[in-house]
Coordinates of C-alpha atoms and ligand atoms in Angstrom, one line a residue:
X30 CA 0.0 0.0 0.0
X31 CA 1.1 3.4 -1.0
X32 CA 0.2 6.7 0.4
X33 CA 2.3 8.8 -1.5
X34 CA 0.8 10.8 -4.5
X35 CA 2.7 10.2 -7.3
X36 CA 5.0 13.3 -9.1
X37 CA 2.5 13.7 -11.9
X38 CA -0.2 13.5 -9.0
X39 CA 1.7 16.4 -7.1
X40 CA 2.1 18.4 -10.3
X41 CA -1.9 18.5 -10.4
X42 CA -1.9 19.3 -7.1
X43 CA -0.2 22.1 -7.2
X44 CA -1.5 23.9 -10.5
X45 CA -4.9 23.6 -9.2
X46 CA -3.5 25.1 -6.2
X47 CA -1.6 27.8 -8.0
X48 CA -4.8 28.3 -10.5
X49 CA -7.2 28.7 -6.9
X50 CA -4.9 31.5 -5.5
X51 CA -4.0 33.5 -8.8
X52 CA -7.5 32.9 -10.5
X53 CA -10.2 32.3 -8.2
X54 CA -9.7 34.2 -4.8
X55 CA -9.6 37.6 -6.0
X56 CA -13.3 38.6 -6.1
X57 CA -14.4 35.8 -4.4
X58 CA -16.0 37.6 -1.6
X59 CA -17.8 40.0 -4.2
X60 CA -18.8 37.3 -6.7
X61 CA -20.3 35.8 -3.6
X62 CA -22.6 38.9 -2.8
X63 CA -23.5 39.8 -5.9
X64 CA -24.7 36.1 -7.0
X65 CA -22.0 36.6 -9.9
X66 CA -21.4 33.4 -11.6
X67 CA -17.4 32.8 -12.4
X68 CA -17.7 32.6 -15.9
X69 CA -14.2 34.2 -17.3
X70 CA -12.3 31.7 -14.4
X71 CA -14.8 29.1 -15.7
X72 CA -13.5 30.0 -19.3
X73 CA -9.8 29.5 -17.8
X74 CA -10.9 25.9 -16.4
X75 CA -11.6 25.0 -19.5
X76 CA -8.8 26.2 -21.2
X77 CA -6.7 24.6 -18.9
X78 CA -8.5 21.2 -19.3
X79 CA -10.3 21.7 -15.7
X80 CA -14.1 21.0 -17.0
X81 CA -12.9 17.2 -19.1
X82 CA -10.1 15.9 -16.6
X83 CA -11.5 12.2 -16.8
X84 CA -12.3 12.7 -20.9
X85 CA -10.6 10.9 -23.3
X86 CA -8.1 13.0 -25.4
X87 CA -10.0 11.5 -28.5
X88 CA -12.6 13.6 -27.2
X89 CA -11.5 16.7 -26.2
X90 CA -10.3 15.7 -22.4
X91 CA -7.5 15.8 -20.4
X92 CA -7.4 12.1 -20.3
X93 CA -6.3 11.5 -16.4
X94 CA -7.5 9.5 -13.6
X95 CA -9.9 9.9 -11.2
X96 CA -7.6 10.5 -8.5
X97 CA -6.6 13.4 -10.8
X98 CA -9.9 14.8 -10.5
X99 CA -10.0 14.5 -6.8
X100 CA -6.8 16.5 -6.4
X101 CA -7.8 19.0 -8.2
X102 CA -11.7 19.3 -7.0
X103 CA -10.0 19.6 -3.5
X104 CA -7.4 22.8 -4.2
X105 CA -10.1 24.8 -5.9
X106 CA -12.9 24.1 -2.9
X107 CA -10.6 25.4 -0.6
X108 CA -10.9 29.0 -2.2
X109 CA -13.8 28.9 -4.7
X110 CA -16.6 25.9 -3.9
X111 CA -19.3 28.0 -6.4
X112 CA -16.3 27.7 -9.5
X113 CA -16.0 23.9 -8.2
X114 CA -19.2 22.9 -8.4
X115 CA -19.8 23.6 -12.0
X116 CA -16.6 21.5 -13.1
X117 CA -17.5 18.6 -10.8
X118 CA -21.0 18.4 -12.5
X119 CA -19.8 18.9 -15.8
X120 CA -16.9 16.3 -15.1
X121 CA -18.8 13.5 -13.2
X122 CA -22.3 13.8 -14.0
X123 CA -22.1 14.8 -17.7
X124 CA -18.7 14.2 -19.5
X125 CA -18.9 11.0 -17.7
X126 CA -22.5 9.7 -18.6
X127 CA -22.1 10.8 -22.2
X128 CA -18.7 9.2 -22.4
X129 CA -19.4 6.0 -20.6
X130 CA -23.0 5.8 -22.6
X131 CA -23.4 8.0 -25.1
X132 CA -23.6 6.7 -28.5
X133 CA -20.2 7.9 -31.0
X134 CA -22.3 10.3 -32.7
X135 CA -23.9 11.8 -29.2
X136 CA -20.2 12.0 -28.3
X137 CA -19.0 13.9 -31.3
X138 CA -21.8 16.3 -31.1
X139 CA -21.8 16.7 -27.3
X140 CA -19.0 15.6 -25.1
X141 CA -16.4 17.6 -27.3
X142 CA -17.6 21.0 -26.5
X143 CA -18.4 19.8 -22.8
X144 CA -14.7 18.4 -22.4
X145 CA -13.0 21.4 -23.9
X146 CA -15.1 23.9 -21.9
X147 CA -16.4 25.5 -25.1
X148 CA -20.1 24.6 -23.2
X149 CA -20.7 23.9 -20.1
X150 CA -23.4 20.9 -19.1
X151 CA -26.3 20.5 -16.7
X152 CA -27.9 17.2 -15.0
X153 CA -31.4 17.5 -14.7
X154 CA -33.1 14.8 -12.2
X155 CA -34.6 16.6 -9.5
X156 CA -38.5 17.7 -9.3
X157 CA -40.2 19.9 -6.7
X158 CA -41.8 16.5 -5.6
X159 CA -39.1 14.3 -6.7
X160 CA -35.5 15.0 -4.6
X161 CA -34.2 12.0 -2.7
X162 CA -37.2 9.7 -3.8
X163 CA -35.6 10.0 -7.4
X164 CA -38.1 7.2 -9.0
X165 CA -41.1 9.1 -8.8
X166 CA -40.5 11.8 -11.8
X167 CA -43.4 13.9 -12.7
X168 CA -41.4 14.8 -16.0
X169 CA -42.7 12.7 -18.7
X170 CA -41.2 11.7 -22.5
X171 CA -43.7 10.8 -24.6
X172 CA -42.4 8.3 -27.4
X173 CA -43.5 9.9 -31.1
X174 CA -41.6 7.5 -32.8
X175 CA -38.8 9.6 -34.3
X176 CA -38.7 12.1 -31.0
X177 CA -39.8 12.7 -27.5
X178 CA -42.5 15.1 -26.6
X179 CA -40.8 15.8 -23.2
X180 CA -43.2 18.1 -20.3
X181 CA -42.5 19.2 -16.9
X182 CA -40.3 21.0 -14.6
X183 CA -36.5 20.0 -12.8
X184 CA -36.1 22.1 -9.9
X185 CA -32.0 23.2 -8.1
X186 CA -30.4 22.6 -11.2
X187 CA -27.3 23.6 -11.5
X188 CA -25.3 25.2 -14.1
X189 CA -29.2 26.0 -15.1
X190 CA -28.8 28.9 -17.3
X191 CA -24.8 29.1 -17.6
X192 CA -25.6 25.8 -19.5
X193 CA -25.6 24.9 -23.2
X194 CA -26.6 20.9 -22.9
X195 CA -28.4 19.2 -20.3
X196 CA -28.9 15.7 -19.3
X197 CA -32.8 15.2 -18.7
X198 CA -33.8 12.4 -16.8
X199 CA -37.9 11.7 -17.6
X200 CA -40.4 9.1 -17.6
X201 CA -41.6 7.6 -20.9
X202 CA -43.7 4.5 -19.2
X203 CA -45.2 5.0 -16.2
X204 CA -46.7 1.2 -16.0
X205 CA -42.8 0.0 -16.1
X206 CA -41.9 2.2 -12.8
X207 CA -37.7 2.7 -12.8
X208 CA -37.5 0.6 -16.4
X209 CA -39.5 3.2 -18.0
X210 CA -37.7 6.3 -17.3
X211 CA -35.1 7.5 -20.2
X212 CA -32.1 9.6 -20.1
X213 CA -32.7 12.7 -23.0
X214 CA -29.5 15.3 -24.1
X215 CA -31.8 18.7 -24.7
X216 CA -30.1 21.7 -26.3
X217 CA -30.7 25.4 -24.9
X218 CA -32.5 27.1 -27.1
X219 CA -35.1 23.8 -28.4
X220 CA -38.9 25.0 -28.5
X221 CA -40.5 25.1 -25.4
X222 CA -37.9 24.9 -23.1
X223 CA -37.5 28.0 -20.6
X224 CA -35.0 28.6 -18.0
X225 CA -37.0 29.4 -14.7
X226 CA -36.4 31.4 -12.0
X227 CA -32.9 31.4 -10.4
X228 CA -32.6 30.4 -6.8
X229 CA -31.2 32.6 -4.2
X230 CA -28.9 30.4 -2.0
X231 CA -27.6 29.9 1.3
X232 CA -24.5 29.4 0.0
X233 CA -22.1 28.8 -3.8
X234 CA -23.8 31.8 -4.1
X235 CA -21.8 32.0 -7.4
X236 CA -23.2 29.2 -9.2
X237 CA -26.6 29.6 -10.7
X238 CA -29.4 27.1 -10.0
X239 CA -32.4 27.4 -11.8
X240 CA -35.5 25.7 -12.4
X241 CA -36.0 24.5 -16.2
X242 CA -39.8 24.3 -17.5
X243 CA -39.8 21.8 -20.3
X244 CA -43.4 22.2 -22.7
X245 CA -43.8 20.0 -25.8
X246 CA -40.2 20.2 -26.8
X247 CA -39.3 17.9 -29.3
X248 CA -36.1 16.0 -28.2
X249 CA -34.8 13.6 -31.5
X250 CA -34.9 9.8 -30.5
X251 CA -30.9 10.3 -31.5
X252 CA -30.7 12.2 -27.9
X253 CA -31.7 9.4 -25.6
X254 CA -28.9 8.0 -24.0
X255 CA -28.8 3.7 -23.8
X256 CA -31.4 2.0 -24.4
X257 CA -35.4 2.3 -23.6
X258 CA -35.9 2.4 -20.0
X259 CA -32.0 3.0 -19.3
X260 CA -32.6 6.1 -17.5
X261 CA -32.7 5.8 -13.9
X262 CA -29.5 3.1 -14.0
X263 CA -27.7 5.8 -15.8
X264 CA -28.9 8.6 -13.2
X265 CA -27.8 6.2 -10.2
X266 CA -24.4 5.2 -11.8
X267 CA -23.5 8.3 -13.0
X268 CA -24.4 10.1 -9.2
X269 CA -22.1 7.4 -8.1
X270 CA -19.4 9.1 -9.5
X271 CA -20.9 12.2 -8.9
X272 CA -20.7 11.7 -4.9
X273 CA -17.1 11.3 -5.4
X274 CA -16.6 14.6 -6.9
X275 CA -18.9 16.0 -4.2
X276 CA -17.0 14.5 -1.5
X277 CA -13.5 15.9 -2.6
X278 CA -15.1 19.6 -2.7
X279 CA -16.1 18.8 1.1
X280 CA -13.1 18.1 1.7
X281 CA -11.8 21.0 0.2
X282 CA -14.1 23.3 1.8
X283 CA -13.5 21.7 5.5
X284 CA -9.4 21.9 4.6
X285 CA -9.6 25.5 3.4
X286 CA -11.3 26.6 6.6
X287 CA -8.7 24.6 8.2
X288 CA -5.5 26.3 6.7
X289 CA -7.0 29.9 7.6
X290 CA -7.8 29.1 11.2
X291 CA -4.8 27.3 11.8
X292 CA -2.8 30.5 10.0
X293 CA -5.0 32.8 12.4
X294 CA -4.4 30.6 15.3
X295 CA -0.9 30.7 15.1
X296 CA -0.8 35.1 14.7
X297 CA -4.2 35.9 17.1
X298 CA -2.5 36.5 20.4
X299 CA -5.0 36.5 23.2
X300 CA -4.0 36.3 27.1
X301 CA -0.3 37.3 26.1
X302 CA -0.1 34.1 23.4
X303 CA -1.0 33.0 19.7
X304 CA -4.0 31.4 20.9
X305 CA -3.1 28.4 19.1
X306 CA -0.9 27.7 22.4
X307 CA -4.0 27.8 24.3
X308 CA -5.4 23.8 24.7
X309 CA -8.5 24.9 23.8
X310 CA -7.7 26.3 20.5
X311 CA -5.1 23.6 19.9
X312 CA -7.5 20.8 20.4
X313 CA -9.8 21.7 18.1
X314 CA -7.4 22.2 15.5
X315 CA -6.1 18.7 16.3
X316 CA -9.5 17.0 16.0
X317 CA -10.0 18.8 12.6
X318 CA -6.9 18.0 11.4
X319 CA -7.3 14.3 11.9
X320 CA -11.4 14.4 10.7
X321 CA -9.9 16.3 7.3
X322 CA -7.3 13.3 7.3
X323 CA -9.7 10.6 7.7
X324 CA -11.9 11.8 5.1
X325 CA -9.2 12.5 2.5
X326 CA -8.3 8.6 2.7
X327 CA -11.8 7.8 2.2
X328 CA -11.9 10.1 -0.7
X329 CA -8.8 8.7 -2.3
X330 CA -9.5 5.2 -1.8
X331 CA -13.0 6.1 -3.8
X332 CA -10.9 7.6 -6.3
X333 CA -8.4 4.7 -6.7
X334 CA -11.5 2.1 -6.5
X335 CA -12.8 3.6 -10.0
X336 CA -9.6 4.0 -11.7
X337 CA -9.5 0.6 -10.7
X338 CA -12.5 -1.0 -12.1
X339 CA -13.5 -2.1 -8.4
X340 CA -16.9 -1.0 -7.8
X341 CA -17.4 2.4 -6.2
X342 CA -21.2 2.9 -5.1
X343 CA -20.2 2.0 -1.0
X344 CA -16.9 4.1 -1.1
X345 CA -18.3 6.8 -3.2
X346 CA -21.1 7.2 -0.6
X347 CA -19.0 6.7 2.3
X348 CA -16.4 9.1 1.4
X349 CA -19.4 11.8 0.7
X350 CA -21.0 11.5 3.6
X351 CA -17.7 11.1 6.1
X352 CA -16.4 14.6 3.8
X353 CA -19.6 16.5 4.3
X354 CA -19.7 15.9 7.5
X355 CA -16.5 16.9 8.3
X356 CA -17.0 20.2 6.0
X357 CA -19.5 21.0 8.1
X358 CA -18.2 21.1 11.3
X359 CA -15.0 22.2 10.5
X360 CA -16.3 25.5 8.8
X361 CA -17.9 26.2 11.9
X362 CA -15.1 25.5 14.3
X363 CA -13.0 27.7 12.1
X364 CA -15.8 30.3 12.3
X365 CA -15.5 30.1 16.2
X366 CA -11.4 29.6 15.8
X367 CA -11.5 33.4 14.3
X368 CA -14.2 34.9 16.6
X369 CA -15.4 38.1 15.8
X370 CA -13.4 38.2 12.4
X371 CA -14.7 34.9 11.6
X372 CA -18.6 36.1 11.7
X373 CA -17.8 38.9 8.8
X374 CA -17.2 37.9 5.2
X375 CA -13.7 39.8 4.9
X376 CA -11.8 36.3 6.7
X377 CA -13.7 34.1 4.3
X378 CA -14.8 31.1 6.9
X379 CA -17.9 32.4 7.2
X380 CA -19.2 31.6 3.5
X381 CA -17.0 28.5 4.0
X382 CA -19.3 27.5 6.3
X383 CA -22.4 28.3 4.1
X384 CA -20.9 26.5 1.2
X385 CA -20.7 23.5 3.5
X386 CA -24.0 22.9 4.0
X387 CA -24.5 21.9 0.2
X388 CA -22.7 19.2 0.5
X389 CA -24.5 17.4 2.6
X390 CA -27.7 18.1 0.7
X391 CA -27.2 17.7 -3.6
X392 CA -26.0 14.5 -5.1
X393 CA -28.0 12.9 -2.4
X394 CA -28.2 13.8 0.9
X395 CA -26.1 12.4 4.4
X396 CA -29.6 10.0 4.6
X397 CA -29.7 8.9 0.9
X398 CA -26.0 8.0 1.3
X399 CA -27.1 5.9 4.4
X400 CA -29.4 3.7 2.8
X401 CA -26.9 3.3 0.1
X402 CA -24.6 2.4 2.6
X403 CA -26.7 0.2 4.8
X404 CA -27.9 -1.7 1.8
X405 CA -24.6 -2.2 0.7
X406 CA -23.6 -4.0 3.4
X407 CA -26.7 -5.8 4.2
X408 CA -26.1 -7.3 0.8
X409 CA -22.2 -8.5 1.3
Ligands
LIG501 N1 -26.0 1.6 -10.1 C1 -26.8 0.9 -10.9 N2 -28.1 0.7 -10.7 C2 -28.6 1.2 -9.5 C3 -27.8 1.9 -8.6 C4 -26.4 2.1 -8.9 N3 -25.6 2.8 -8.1 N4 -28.6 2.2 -7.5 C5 -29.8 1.7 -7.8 N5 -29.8 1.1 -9.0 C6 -30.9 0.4 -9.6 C7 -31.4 -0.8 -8.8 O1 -30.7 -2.0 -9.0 C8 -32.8 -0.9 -9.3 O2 -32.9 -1.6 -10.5 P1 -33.5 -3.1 -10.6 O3 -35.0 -3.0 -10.2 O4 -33.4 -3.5 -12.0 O5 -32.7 -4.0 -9.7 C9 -33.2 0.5 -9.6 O6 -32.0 1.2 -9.7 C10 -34.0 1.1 -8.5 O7 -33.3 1.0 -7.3 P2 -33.9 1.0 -5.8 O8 -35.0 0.0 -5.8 O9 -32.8 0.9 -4.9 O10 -34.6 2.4 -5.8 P3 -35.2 3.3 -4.6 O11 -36.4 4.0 -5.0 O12 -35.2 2.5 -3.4 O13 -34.1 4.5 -4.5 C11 -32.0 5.6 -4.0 C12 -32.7 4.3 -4.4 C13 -30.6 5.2 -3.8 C14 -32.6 6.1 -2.7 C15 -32.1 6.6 -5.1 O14 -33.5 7.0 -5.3 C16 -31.3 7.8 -4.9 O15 -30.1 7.8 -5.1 N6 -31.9 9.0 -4.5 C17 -31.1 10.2 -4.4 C18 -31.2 11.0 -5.7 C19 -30.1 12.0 -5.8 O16 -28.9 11.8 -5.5 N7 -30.4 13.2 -6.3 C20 -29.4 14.2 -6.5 C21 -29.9 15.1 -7.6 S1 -28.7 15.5 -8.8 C22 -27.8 16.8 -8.1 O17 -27.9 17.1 -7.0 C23 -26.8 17.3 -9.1 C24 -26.4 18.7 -9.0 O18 -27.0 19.6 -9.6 C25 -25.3 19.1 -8.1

C-alpha cells in the first residue's frame, strides 16, 4: 500500500493550487454577494482542461484519472466551492455519462464542446416532488416515434442557465416504474424549453441554479442515451461518480477553513499568546486535522476504487457522507477559531461554512447515502 501521490499526482496538485490563489480568490467575496457566476475563471478551467479531466483526449479531455480529478476538485474548494461545483458536475455527471454511454455520434456532437469547456453541461433529475425519492419523476417523454415530446419541470439545477446541454432524466412508461424512465441530451434554445427562476442560496452563491420548465419540446430519439428504459440506471451510476466529486469539494471546503484558522491561530495573540498555544484552541485544530485526514483517505480510496474497475457505489457514498460531515463542522469550528473576524465575510470562513452545507444536501443527501450504505452491506 502506498500513500504517497505520485510526481504527476503532485504536479496537479499544485497547478490547481496555484490556478485557486491567482485565478479564483480575488473577487471571491464580491462574486459571492453579488450572485456573480465565475464565468471568465470558468473559461480558464476549460482552457486549462479543468471542465474534461476524466475525458478521453480523443474527445477533447485531459485524459487522467480519477484521483486526478480528486486532487484537483479539493485545491479549488478550498478557495472557490461556487467555481468547483460547476466542473465537478460537468466532469462526473455529464462528461462522464455521455462518455461511458453515449452513442459515437452523441459524443462527437456533445461531449467535445463539454470536455473542452467550449459549453458547459447540466444534469437534470430533480422535481419539486421528486429530490431524494428519485423514482417518482413527474417529468414525462412521450415516445413519437422519431422524437420525445418531453413536459415538466427540474427544480435546483445547477449550471441552469450558464448551461448549453443538459442531461434530462424523464419518464416515458409510467406502468414499467424505474425501467420506464429514459435519459434525453436537450439543447438550450429547443422549443419550449424556458429557464425558470434562479434560486437565491444559502450558499455557492456564485453558481446559478435554476429551475427548467420543459413544454412540448421535441427531443430527437438520436438524444436518448442507452437503451429504452436506461434512465434511472444511468442517473444512479452516474451520481455514483458524482458523490465522489462531491466528497472531494467537502473536503476542500472543510481543509480550506482549516488552513486559515490554523494560519489565524498561530498570529491571534490573546492572554499574552498565539492562541493556538492555548489547549482549547489547539485541540480543536487537532481533532480537525485528523477528521480532514480521515476523510481525504476515504476520498482517495473512492478515487483509486474507480480507476481501478472495483466497484465504487459503498466508497463513493461513504467518502461523501464522512467529507460533508467533516466540512460542516469544521467551517464552523474555524468560524468560532476566528471569533469576531470569523462572523464577517472579509476572513472568508464564514461563506465556507455556508458553502458547506450543500454538501451534505445535492448528489444525495447524508440519509440517501445511508441507505446506500446500509444496503450495501446488508447485501455483502
Ligand atoms: N448503479 C446501478 N443501478 C442502480 C444503482 C447504482 N448505483 N442504484 C440503484 N440502482 C438500480 C437498482 O438496481 C434498481 O434496479 P432493478 O430494479 O433493475 O434492480 C433500480 O435502480 C431502483 O433502485 P432502488 O429499488 O434501490 O430504488 P429506490 O427507489 O429505493 O431509490 C435511492 C434508491 C438510492 C434512494 C435513489 O433514489 C437515490 O439515489 N436517490 C437520491 C437521488 C439524488 O442523489 N439526487 C441528487 C440530484 S442530482 C444533483 O444534486 C446534481 C447537482 O446539480 C449538483
Amino acid at each position: 500500500m502506498n500513500f504517497q501521490l505520485s510526481e504527476e499526482h503532485l504536479m496537479i496538485q499544485q497547478a490547481a493550487r496555484d490556478f485557486a490563489q491567482q485565478e479564483l480568490l480575488p473577487g471571491v467575496i464580491e462574486r459571492d454577494d453579488a450572485q456573480k457566476f465565475p464565468a471568465e475563471q470558468i473559461k480558464k478551467m476549460g482552457e486549462l482542461g479543468f471542465l474534461g479531466m476524466m475525458v478521453d483526449s480523443k474527445y477533447n479531455g485531459s485524459g487522467m484519472d480519477t484521483l486526478s480529478y480528486v486532487l484537483a476538485m479539493e485545491e479549488l474548494s478550498k478557495v472557490d466551492a461556487s467555481a468547483s461545483v460547476v466542473m465537478s458536475v460537468n466532469n462526473s455527471l455529464v462528461c462522464w455519462g455521455l462518455e461511458t454511454f453515449g452513442t459515437e455520434e452523441q459524443k462527437e456532437k456533445y461531449l467535445k464542446p463539454l470536455a473542452s469547456g467550449e459549453k458547459i453541461g447540466a444534469f437534470c433529475l430533480s422535481e419539486p416532488e421528486a429530490g431524494s425519492d428519485a423514482t417518482s419523476q413527474r417529468t414525462t417523454a412521450v415516445d413519437k416515434g422519431d422524437h420525445y415530446l418531453l413536459n415538466g419541470t427540474k427544480n435546483w439545477i445547477t449550471n441552469g442557465n450558464s448551461a448549453s446541454i443538459y442531461l434530462v432524466i424523464a419518464q416515458t412508461d409510467v406502468d414499467k416504474g424505474h425501467k420506464g424512465i429514459n435519459a434525453l441530451i436537450v439543447e438550450k434554445g429547443m422549443d419550449g424549453f424556458v429557464v425558470g427562476k434562479k434560486e437565491d442560496k444559502l450558499g455557492i452563491r456564485g453558481s446559478d441554479t435554476h429551475s427548467l420548465m420543459f413544454t412540448d419540446v421535441k427531443v430527437p430519439k438520436e438524444n436518448r442515451i442507452g437503451e429504452d428504459g436506461f434512465g434511472f440506471k444511468f442517473a444512479m451510476k452516474t451520481l455514483s461518480g458524482g458523490r465522489i466529486g462531491i466528497a472531494s469539494q467537502a473536503l476542500g471546503i472543510a481543509a480550506g477553513a482549516y488552513e486559515l484558522a490554523l494560519k489565524y491561530a498561530q498570529e491571534r495573540k490573546a492572554f499574552g499568546k498565539e492562541i493556538i498555544q492555548h489547549q482549547a484552541i489547539a485541540f480543536k485544530l487537532a481533532e480537525m486535522h485528523t477528521e480532514i485526514e480521515a476523510a481525504r483517505m476515504l476520498v482517495y480510496k473512492a478515487a483509486w476504487e474507480k480507476d481501478n474497475k472495483i466497484n465504487y457505489d459503498l466508497s463513493g457514498a461513504m467518502a461523501k457522507l464522512k467529507a460533508s460531515e467533516v466540512a460542516m463542522k469544521t467551517t464552523v469550528e474555524a468560524v468560532q477559531i476566528h471569533g469576531g473576524y470569523g462572523y464577517v465575510k472579509e476572513y472568508h470562513v464564514e461563506r465556507l461554512m455556508r458553502d458547506a452545507k450543500i454538501t451534505q444536501i445535492y448528489e444525495g443527501t447524508s440519509e440517501i447515502q445511508k441507505i446506500v450504505i446500509s444496503r450495501a452491506i446488508a447485501n455483502k
